[in-house]
Short mmCIF file of C-alpha atoms in Angstrom, two decimals:
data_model
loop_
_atom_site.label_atom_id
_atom_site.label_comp_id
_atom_site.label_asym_id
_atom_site.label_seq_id
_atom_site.Cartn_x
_atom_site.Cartn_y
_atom_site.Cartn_z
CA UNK A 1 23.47 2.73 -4.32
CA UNK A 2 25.29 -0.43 -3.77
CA UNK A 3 24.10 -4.20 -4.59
CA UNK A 4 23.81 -5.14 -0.78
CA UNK A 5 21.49 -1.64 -0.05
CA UNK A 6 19.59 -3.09 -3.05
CA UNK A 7 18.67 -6.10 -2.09
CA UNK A 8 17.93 -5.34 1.62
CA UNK A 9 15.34 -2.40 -0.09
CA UNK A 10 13.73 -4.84 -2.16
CA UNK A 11 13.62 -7.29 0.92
CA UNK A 12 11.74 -4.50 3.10
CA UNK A 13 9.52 -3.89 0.11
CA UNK A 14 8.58 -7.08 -0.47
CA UNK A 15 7.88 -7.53 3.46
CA UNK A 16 6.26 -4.25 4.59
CA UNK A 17 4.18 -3.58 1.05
CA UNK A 18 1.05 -5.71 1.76
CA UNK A 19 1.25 -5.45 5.70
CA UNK A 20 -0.20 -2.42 7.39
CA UNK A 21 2.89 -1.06 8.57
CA UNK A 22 4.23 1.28 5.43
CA UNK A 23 6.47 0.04 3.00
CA UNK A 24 7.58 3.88 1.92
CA UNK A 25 8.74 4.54 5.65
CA UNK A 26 10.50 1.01 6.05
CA UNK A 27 12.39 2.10 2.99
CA UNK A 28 13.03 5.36 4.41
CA UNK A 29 14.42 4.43 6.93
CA UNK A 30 16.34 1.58 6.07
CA UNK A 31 17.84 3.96 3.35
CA UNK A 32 18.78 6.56 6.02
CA UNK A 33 21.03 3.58 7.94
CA UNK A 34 22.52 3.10 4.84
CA UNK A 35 22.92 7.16 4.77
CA UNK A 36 21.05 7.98 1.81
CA UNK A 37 17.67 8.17 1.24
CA UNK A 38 16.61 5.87 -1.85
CA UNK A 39 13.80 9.00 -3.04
CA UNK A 40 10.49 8.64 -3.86
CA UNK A 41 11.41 7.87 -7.65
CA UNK A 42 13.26 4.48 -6.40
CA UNK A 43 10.63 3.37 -4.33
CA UNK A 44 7.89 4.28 -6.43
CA UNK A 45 9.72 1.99 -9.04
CA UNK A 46 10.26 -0.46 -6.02
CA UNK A 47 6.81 -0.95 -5.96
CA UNK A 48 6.10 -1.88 -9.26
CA UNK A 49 8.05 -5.33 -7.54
CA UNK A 50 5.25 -6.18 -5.25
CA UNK A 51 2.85 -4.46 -7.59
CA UNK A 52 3.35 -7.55 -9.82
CA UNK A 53 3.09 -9.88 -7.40
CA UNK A 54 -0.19 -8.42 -6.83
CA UNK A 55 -1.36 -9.06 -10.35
CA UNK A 56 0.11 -12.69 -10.40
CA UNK A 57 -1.44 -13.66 -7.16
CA UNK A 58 -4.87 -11.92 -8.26
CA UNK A 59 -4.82 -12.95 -11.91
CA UNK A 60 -8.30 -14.66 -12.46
CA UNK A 61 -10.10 -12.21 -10.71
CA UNK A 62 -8.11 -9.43 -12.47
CA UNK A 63 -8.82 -10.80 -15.86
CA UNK A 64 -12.46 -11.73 -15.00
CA UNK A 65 -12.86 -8.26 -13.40
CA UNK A 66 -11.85 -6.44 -16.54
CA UNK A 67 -13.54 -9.13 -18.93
CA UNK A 68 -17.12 -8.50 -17.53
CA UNK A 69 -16.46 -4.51 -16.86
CA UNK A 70 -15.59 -4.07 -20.62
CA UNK A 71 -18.57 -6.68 -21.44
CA UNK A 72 -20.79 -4.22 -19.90
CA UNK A 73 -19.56 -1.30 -21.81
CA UNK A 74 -21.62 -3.00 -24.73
CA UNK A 75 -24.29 -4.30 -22.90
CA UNK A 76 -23.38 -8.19 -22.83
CA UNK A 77 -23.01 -8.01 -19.18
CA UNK A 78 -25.57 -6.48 -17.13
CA UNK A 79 -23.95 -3.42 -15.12
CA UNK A 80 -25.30 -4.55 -12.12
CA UNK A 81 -23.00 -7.87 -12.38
CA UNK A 82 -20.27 -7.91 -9.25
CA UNK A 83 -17.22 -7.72 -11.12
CA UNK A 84 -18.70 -5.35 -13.49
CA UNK A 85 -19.33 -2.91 -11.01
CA UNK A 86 -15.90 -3.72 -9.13
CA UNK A 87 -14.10 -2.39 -12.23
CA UNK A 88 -16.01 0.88 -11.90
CA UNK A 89 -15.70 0.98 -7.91
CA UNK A 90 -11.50 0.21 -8.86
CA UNK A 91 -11.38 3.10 -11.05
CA UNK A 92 -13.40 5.84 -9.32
CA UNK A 93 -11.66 4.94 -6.30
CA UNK A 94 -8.24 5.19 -7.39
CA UNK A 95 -9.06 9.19 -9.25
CA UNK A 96 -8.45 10.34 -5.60
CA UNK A 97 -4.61 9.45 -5.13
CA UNK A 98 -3.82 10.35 -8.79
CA UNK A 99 -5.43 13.99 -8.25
CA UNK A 100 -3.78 14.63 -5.11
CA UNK A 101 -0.51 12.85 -5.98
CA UNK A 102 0.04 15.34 -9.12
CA UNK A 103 -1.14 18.54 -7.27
CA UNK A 104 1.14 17.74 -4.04
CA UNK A 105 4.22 15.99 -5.87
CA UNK A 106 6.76 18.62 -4.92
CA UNK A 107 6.00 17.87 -0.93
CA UNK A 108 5.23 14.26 -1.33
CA UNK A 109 8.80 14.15 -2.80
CA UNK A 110 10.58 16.23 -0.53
CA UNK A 111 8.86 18.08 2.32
CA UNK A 112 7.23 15.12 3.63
CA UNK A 113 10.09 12.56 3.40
CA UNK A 114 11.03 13.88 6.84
CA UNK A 115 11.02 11.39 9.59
CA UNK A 116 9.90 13.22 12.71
CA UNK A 117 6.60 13.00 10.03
CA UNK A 118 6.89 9.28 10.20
CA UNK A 119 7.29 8.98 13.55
CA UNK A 120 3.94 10.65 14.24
CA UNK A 121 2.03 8.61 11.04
CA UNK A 122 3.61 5.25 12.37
CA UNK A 123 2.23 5.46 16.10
CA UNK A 124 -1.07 7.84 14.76
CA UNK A 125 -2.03 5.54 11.97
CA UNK A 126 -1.07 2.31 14.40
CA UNK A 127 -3.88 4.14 16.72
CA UNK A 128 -6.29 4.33 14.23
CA UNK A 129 -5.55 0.81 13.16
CA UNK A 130 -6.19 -0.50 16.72
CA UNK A 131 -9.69 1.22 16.80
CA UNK A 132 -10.73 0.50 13.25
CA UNK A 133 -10.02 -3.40 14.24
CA UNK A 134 -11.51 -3.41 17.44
CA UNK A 135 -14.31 -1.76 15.84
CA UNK A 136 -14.77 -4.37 13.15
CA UNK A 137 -15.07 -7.02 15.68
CA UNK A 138 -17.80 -6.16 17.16
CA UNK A 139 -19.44 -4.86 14.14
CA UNK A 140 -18.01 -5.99 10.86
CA UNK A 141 -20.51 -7.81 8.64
CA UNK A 142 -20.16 -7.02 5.02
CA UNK A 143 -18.19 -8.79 2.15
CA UNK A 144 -16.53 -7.76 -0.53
CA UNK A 145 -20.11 -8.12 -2.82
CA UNK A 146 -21.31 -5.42 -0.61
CA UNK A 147 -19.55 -2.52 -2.27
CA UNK A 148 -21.30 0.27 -2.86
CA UNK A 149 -20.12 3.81 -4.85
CA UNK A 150 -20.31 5.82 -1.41
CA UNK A 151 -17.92 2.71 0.15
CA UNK A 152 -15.57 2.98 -3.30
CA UNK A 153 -15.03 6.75 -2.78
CA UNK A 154 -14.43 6.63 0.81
CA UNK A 155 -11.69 3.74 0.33
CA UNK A 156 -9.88 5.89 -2.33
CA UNK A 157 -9.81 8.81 0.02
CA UNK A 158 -8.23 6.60 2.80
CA UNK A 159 -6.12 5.57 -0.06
CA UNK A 160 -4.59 9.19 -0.65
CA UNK A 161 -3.30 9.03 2.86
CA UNK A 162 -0.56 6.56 1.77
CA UNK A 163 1.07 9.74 0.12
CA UNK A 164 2.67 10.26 3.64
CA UNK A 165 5.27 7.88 4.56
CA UNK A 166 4.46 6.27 7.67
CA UNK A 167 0.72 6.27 6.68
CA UNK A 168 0.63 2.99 4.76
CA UNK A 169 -1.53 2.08 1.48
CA UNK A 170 -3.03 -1.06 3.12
CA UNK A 171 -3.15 0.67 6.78
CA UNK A 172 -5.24 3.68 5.43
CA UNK A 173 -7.67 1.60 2.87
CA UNK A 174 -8.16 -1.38 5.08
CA UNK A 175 -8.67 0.99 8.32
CA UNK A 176 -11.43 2.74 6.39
CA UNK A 177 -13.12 -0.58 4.97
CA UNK A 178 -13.17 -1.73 8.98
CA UNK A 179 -14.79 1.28 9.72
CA UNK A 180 -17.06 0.90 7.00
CA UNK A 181 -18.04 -2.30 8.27
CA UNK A 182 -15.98 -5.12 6.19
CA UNK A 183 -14.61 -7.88 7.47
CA UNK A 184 -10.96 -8.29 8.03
CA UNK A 185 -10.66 -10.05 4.83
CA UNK A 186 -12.68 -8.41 2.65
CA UNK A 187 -11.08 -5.03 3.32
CA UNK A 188 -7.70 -6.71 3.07
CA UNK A 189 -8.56 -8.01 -0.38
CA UNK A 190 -10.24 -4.96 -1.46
CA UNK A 191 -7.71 -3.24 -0.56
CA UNK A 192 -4.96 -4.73 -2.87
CA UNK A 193 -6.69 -4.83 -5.97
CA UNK A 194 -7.63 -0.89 -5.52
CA UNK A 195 -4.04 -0.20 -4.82
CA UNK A 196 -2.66 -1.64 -8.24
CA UNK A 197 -3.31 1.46 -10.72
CA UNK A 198 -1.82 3.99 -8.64
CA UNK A 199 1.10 2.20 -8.02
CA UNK A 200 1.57 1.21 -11.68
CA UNK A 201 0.87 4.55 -12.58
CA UNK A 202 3.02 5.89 -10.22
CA UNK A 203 5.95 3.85 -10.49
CA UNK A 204 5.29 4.16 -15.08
CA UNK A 205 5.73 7.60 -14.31
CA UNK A 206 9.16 8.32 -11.59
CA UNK A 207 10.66 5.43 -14.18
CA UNK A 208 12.40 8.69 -15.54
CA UNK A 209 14.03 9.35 -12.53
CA UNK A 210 16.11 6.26 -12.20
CA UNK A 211 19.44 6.69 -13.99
CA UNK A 212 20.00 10.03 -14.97
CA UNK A 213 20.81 12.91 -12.19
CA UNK A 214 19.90 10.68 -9.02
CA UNK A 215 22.30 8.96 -7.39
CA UNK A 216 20.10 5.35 -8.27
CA UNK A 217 20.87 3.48 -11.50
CA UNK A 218 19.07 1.19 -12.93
CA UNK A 219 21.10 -2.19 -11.85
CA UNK A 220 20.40 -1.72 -8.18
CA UNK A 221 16.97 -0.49 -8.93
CA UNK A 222 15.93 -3.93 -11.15
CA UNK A 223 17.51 -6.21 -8.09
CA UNK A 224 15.62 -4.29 -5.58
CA UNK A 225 12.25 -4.77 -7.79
CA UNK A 226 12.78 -8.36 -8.49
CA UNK A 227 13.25 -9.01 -4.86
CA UNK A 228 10.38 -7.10 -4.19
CA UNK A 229 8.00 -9.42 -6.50
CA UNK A 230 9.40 -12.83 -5.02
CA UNK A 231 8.85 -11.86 -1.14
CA UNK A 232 5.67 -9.55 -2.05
CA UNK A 233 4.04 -12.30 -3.79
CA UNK A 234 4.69 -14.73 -0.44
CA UNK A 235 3.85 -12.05 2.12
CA UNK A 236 0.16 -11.43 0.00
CA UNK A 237 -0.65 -15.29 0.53
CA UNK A 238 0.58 -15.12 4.40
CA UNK A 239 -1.22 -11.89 4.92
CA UNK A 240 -4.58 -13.22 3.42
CA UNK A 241 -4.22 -16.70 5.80
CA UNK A 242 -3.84 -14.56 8.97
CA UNK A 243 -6.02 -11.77 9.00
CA UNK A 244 -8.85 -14.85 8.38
CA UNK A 245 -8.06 -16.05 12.26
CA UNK A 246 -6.34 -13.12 13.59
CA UNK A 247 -6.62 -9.68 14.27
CA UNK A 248 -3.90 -6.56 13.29
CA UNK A 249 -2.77 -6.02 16.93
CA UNK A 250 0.71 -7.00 16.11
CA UNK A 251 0.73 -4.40 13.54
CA UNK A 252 -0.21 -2.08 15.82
CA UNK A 253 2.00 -3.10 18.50
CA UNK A 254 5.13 -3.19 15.73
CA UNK A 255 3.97 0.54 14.34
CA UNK A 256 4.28 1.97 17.98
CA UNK A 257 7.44 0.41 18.53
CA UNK A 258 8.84 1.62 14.94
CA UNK A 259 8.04 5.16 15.66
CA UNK A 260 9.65 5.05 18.87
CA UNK A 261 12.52 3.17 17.61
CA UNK A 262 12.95 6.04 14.69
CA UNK A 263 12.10 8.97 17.40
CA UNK A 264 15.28 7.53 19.49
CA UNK A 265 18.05 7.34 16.51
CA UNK A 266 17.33 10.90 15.03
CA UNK A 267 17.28 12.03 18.83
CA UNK A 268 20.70 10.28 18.95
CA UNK A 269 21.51 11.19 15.51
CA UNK A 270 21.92 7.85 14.52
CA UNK A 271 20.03 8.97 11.55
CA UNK A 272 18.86 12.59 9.70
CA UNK A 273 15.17 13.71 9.86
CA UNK A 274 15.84 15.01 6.45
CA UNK A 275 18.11 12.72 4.58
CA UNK A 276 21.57 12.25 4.78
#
């Protein structure tokens, strides 16, 4: 992988993380132009870019979050505190994806990196999208303070999704808190902090597949990341601004038009379905 591949990854990382349009397909794909596919490892470690920015942007609440959750371990918070119980709805919720993500790792890596699969998530989950907003406007009155253990395990189900490319971590979870009833921003937010121990943990653990028999060293790998962190961290504030006036429409309009897009250059074969 060359510098300029690098740094266009880690500006589609950075871009397509936090939006509901799938980061893991955008690099797919983007990596197939270049004609090679970057492999899960590299964007798993790609992540831990944007994964950062989430923990910079979110830092107080993080800190507080984990402050009053360990304070009520010994009983100097009461359990029933907010942030107390939003440690414990962070952690149950995110058991699903690391379960699933260790039982199905062989066809997460390989079987479904195929991009007649991403076609079909794009437009499905762009479908689903469209519903789950139109949905929520008509019906969406909860907050983030009205989590609940049933909501928790629901939104790390909806999380496991994102295993697909072309599903899309925020698309699934913030579909599902819609559905559940959450406003546009509280799912949104919600839907960040749940995603930042999988990715950690998932990028920790495919950091052992970045310079040794893949064709990805560790140079273009650490460009790509730190580009990933610097336009993550901008596209979290943008993303939190707009869904507060607007709907995901676009979104859904862009997925469609992805998938189609992708459908027409493997048809032409522009690009592989299965890598170069």
């Amino acid at each position: 992988m060359g510098w300029l591949e690098a740094i266009v990854l880690g500006l589609v990382q950075g871009l397509t993380e936090f939006i509901p349009v799938s980061s893991s397909a955008h690099q797919l794909i983007v990596g197939q132009l270049f004609h090679h596919d970057p492999g899960a490892a590299f964007t798993a470690v790609n992540q831990l870019g944007t994964m950062l920015a989430v923990i910079v942007f979110f830092f107080r609440d993080i800190v507080h979050i984990i402050k009053q959750w360990a304070l009520s371990l010994v009983g100097k918070v009461d359990r029933s505190d907010m942030d107390a119980r939003m440690g414990w709805f962070i952690i149950v919720g995110s058991i699903p994806i690391g379960v699933i993500g260790l039982l199905f790792q062989d066809q997460i890596e390989n079987g479904l990196r195929n991009l007649w699969i991403t076609v079909g998530t794009l437009a499905g989950v762009g479908v689903i999208l469209w519903i789950a907003d139109w949905y929520s406007g008509k019906y969406a009155r909860k907050g983030i303070e009205s989590l609940t253990w049933r909501d928790a395990v629901i939104y790390g189900l909806c999380q496991t999704c994102a295993l697909i490319p072309g599903v899309s971590r925020s698309g699934s979870t913030i579909a599902g808190g819609l559905f559940l009833g959450y406003k546009r921003v509280a799912a949104t937010r919600y839907s960040f902090l749940l995603s930042i121990p999988a990715v950690l943990a998932s990028g920790l653990y495919e950091l052992k597949g970045i310079g040794g028999t893949m064709d990805v060293g560790w140079t273009p790998t650490i460009i790509a990341t730190v580009i990933a962190f610097i336009v993550g961290f901008a596209s979290i504030a943008w993303l939190l601004r707009f869904v507060s006036t607007h709907n995901f429409r676009p979104f859904v309009i862009y997925r469609v038009l992805a998938a189609i897009a992708v459908a027409i250059l493997v048809i032409t074969h522009v690009i592989s379905p299965m890598g170069a």
